[in-house]
mmCIF file of C-alpha atoms in Angstrom:
data_model
loop_
_atom_site.group_PDB
_atom_site.id
_atom_site.type_symbol
_atom_site.label_atom_id
_atom_site.label_comp_id
_atom_site.label_asym_id
_atom_site.label_seq_id
_atom_site.Cartn_x
_atom_site.Cartn_y
_atom_site.Cartn_z
ATOM 1 C CA LEU A 1 4.183 3.539 -15.852
ATOM 2 C CA PRO A 2 5.579 0.628 -17.945
ATOM 3 C CA ILE A 3 9.072 1.983 -17.217
ATOM 4 C CA CYS A 4 8.402 1.691 -13.466
ATOM 5 C CA TYR A 5 7.408 -1.950 -13.846
ATOM 6 C CA GLY A 6 10.510 -2.626 -15.971
ATOM 7 C CA VAL A 7 12.816 -1.116 -13.340
ATOM 8 C CA LEU A 8 10.977 -3.093 -10.668
ATOM 9 C CA ALA A 9 11.445 -6.369 -12.605
ATOM 10 C CA ILE A 10 15.169 -5.727 -13.135
ATOM 11 C CA THR A 11 15.629 -4.891 -9.453
ATOM 12 C CA LEU A 12 13.836 -8.084 -8.439
ATOM 13 C CA PHE A 13 15.977 -10.164 -10.783
ATOM 14 C CA PHE A 14 19.307 -8.835 -9.474
ATOM 15 C CA ASN A 15 18.309 -8.943 -5.793
ATOM 16 C CA LEU A 16 16.748 -12.425 -5.755
ATOM 17 C CA SER A 17 19.957 -14.130 -4.582
ATOM 18 C CA THR A 18 20.354 -11.552 -1.798
ATOM 19 C CA VAL A 19 16.780 -12.145 -0.641
ATOM 20 C CA ARG A 20 17.277 -15.914 -0.569
ATOM 21 C CA ALA A 21 20.467 -15.507 1.484
ATOM 22 C CA GLN A 22 18.637 -13.254 3.969
ATOM 23 C CA GLU A 23 15.822 -15.779 4.396
ATOM 24 C CA LYS A 24 18.329 -18.406 5.566
ATOM 25 C CA CYS A 25 19.899 -16.015 8.086
ATOM 26 C CA GLY A 26 18.059 -16.218 11.406
ATOM 27 C CA ALA A 27 19.820 -13.172 12.875
ATOM 28 C CA CYS A 28 19.038 -10.908 9.903
ATOM 29 C CA SER A 29 15.559 -9.905 11.031
ATOM 30 C CA ILE A 30 14.635 -7.485 13.767
ATOM 31 C CA PRO A 31 11.459 -7.673 15.887
ATOM 32 C CA SER A 32 9.996 -4.211 15.221
ATOM 33 C CA PHE A 33 10.971 -1.101 13.280
ATOM 34 C CA PRO A 34 9.534 2.227 12.152
ATOM 35 C CA ALA A 35 8.618 2.109 8.454
ATOM 36 C CA LEU A 36 7.775 4.499 5.640
ATOM 37 C CA THR A 37 5.748 3.327 2.631
ATOM 38 C CA ILE A 38 5.216 5.127 -0.662
ATOM 39 C CA TYR A 39 2.680 3.682 -3.067
ATOM 40 C CA HIS A 40 0.870 4.070 -6.362
ATOM 41 C CA ALA A 41 -2.880 3.451 -6.348
ATOM 42 C CA PHE A 42 -5.334 2.247 -8.980
ATOM 43 C CA GLN A 43 -9.024 2.480 -8.081
ATOM 44 C CA GLY A 44 -12.450 2.626 -9.655
ATOM 45 C CA GLY A 45 -13.879 6.142 -9.853
ATOM 46 C CA PRO A 46 -10.860 8.390 -9.415
ATOM 47 C CA SER A 47 -8.619 6.023 -11.247
ATOM 48 C CA MET A 48 -5.091 6.811 -10.175
ATOM 49 C CA GLY A 49 -3.204 8.309 -7.268
ATOM 50 C CA LEU A 50 -0.299 8.373 -4.859
ATOM 51 C CA GLY A 51 -0.010 7.813 -1.155
ATOM 52 C CA ILE A 52 2.386 7.751 1.756
ATOM 53 C CA GLU A 53 2.141 6.076 5.148
ATOM 54 C CA ALA A 54 4.365 5.742 8.189
ATOM 55 C CA GLY A 55 4.129 3.589 11.273
ATOM 56 C CA ASN A 56 5.503 0.755 13.350
ATOM 57 C CA TRP A 57 6.042 -2.526 11.479
ATOM 58 C CA LYS A 58 6.234 -5.496 13.853
ATOM 59 C CA LYS A 59 8.046 -8.235 12.014
ATOM 60 C CA ASP A 60 8.776 -10.740 14.795
ATOM 61 C CA ALA A 61 7.604 -9.025 18.005
ATOM 62 C CA GLY A 62 3.894 -9.414 17.260
ATOM 63 C CA LYS A 63 1.368 -9.955 14.516
ATOM 64 C CA PHE A 64 -0.298 -6.508 14.589
ATOM 65 C CA SER A 65 1.260 -3.373 13.033
ATOM 66 C CA TYR A 66 -0.217 0.082 12.522
ATOM 67 C CA PHE A 67 0.317 2.984 10.115
ATOM 68 C CA LEU A 68 -0.989 6.531 9.558
ATOM 69 C CA GLY A 69 -1.254 7.707 5.981
ATOM 70 C CA MET A 70 -2.576 10.011 3.311
ATOM 71 C CA GLU A 71 -3.709 9.252 -0.233
ATOM 72 C CA ILE A 72 -4.570 11.515 -3.167
ATOM 73 C CA LEU A 73 -6.613 10.121 -6.080
ATOM 74 C CA TRP A 74 -7.517 12.071 -9.200
ATOM 75 C CA PRO A 75 -9.840 11.295 -12.109
ATOM 76 C CA GLU A 76 -8.680 10.693 -15.642
ATOM 77 C CA GLU A 77 -9.360 13.511 -18.094
ATOM 78 C CA LYS A 78 -12.130 11.582 -19.866
ATOM 79 C CA GLU A 79 -13.924 10.877 -16.569
ATOM 80 C CA THR A 80 -14.097 14.544 -15.583
ATOM 81 C CA LYS A 81 -16.332 15.261 -18.587
ATOM 82 C CA LEU A 82 -18.904 12.686 -17.521
ATOM 83 C CA LYS A 83 -21.574 14.108 -15.222
ATOM 84 C CA THR A 84 -22.898 11.164 -13.273
ATOM 85 C CA PRO A 85 -25.034 12.259 -10.315
ATOM 86 C CA GLY A 86 -24.476 10.534 -6.990
ATOM 87 C CA THR A 87 -20.912 9.380 -7.669
ATOM 88 C CA ILE A 88 -17.577 10.609 -6.437
ATOM 89 C CA SER A 89 -15.753 9.726 -9.654
ATOM 90 C CA ASN A 90 -15.679 13.306 -10.965
ATOM 91 C CA GLU A 91 -13.634 14.890 -8.183
ATOM 92 C CA MET A 92 -10.217 14.572 -6.643
ATOM 93 C CA MET A 93 -10.220 12.535 -3.451
ATOM 94 C CA ILE A 94 -7.919 13.176 -0.507
ATOM 95 C CA SER A 95 -8.084 10.661 2.299
ATOM 96 C CA PHE A 96 -6.410 10.393 5.685
ATOM 97 C CA TYR A 97 -6.356 6.979 7.298
ATOM 98 C CA TRP A 98 -5.189 4.719 10.061
ATOM 99 C CA LYS A 99 -4.242 1.236 8.824
ATOM 100 C CA GLY A 100 -4.098 -1.866 10.967
ATOM 101 C CA GLN A 101 -2.103 -4.787 9.597
ATOM 102 C CA TYR A 102 -2.277 -8.378 10.868
ATOM 103 C CA LYS A 103 0.396 -10.910 9.908
ATOM 104 C CA ILE A 104 -1.073 -14.065 8.332
ATOM 105 C CA THR A 105 2.176 -15.698 7.109
ATOM 106 C CA ASN A 106 5.765 -14.608 6.571
ATOM 107 C CA ARG A 107 4.990 -12.117 3.758
ATOM 108 C CA ILE A 108 1.186 -11.907 3.675
ATOM 109 C CA TYR A 109 -0.808 -9.488 5.831
ATOM 110 C CA MET A 110 -4.510 -8.703 6.238
ATOM 111 C CA ILE A 111 -5.317 -4.981 6.433
ATOM 112 C CA ALA A 112 -8.199 -2.871 7.709
ATOM 113 C CA GLN A 113 -8.109 0.832 6.884
ATOM 114 C CA PRO A 114 -10.693 3.269 8.268
ATOM 115 C CA GLU A 115 -10.351 6.550 6.380
ATOM 116 C CA LEU A 116 -11.711 10.092 6.204
ATOM 117 C CA ILE A 117 -12.346 11.117 2.571
ATOM 118 C CA ASN A 118 -12.371 14.810 1.559
ATOM 119 C CA PHE A 119 -13.175 15.730 5.180
ATOM 120 C CA SER A 120 -16.790 14.764 4.468
ATOM 121 C CA SER A 121 -17.252 10.982 4.577
ATOM 122 C CA PHE A 122 -15.848 7.864 6.175
ATOM 123 C CA ASP A 123 -15.008 4.554 4.547
ATOM 124 C CA LEU A 124 -13.459 1.226 5.527
ATOM 125 C CA ARG A 125 -11.053 -0.470 3.150
ATOM 126 C CA MET A 126 -10.230 -4.160 3.640
ATOM 127 C CA GLY A 127 -7.469 -5.976 1.807
ATOM 128 C CA ILE A 128 -4.437 -8.216 1.653
ATOM 129 C CA ARG A 129 -0.818 -7.029 1.497
ATOM 130 C CA TYR A 130 2.001 -9.122 0.043
ATOM 131 C CA VAL A 131 5.537 -7.878 0.708
ATOM 132 C CA MET A 132 8.807 -9.122 -0.762
ATOM 133 C CA PRO A 133 12.070 -7.868 0.779
ATOM 134 C CA LEU A 134 14.702 -6.610 -1.670
ATOM 135 C CA THR A 135 17.344 -5.695 0.915
ATOM 136 C CA LYS A 136 17.437 -5.476 4.713
ATOM 137 C CA ILE A 137 15.722 -2.078 4.627
ATOM 138 C CA ILE A 138 13.739 -1.997 1.343
ATOM 139 C CA GLY A 139 10.781 -4.124 0.325
ATOM 140 C CA ILE A 140 8.159 -4.012 -2.392
ATOM 141 C CA GLY A 141 4.557 -5.075 -2.173
ATOM 142 C CA ILE A 142 1.191 -5.337 -3.779
ATOM 143 C CA GLU A 143 -2.052 -4.618 -1.942
ATOM 144 C CA PRO A 144 -5.473 -5.403 -3.447
ATOM 145 C CA GLY A 145 -8.406 -4.053 -1.436
ATOM 146 C CA TYR A 146 -12.102 -3.224 -1.376
ATOM 147 C CA SER A 147 -13.831 -0.123 0.064
ATOM 148 C CA LEU A 148 -16.992 -1.215 1.874
ATOM 149 C CA VAL A 149 -18.909 2.101 1.776
ATOM 150 C CA ASN A 150 -17.971 3.326 -1.721
ATOM 151 C CA LYS A 151 -17.920 -0.258 -3.068
ATOM 152 C CA GLN A 152 -14.692 0.222 -5.019
ATOM 153 C CA VAL A 153 -11.888 -2.194 -5.781
ATOM 154 C CA SER A 154 -8.361 -0.803 -5.453
ATOM 155 C CA LEU A 155 -4.816 -1.969 -6.086
ATOM 156 C CA HIS A 156 -1.743 -0.408 -4.475
ATOM 157 C CA THR A 157 1.844 -1.090 -5.517
ATOM 158 C CA ASN A 158 4.148 -0.294 -2.598
ATOM 159 C CA ILE A 159 7.771 0.356 -1.778
ATOM 160 C CA HIS A 160 8.608 0.080 1.937
ATOM 161 C CA PHE A 161 11.581 1.570 3.787
ATOM 162 C CA ALA A 162 12.676 0.456 7.255
ATOM 163 C CA LEU A 163 13.776 3.511 9.247
ATOM 164 C CA ARG A 164 16.346 2.115 11.650
#
């Protein structure tokens, strides 16, 4: 995990001048594009996981974008030995979701994510997504959120790909 953050920091450092040049270019952006996002998740309960989502990212054409996705969270080894009744922290969680994203500013988005967890319960996750473009087709982001039903804080680190 620390290696991933090191590679991410080096990539940001070397691509910063490219990003600044793209921001000044008015013709560099496109109004809407299909996107694929891969992310790493940290969450209370099942503490770590991976996810993937795909959808239509509207950059200039409108403020609302949508994505369909799947996330798998698993407990740490020490948490599986704890037997706490009434919690979901002792089992692997698989969720399928539809995510709506609303553009607040140039790189900040508000998200609402209704999801089906383990084919047995529903939840609604609310959060904020910050995205920084690295190239014309790759961006990275961070997404803190809160699940309203399970009352859990989560943090996703994302890498986005524009599929044009």
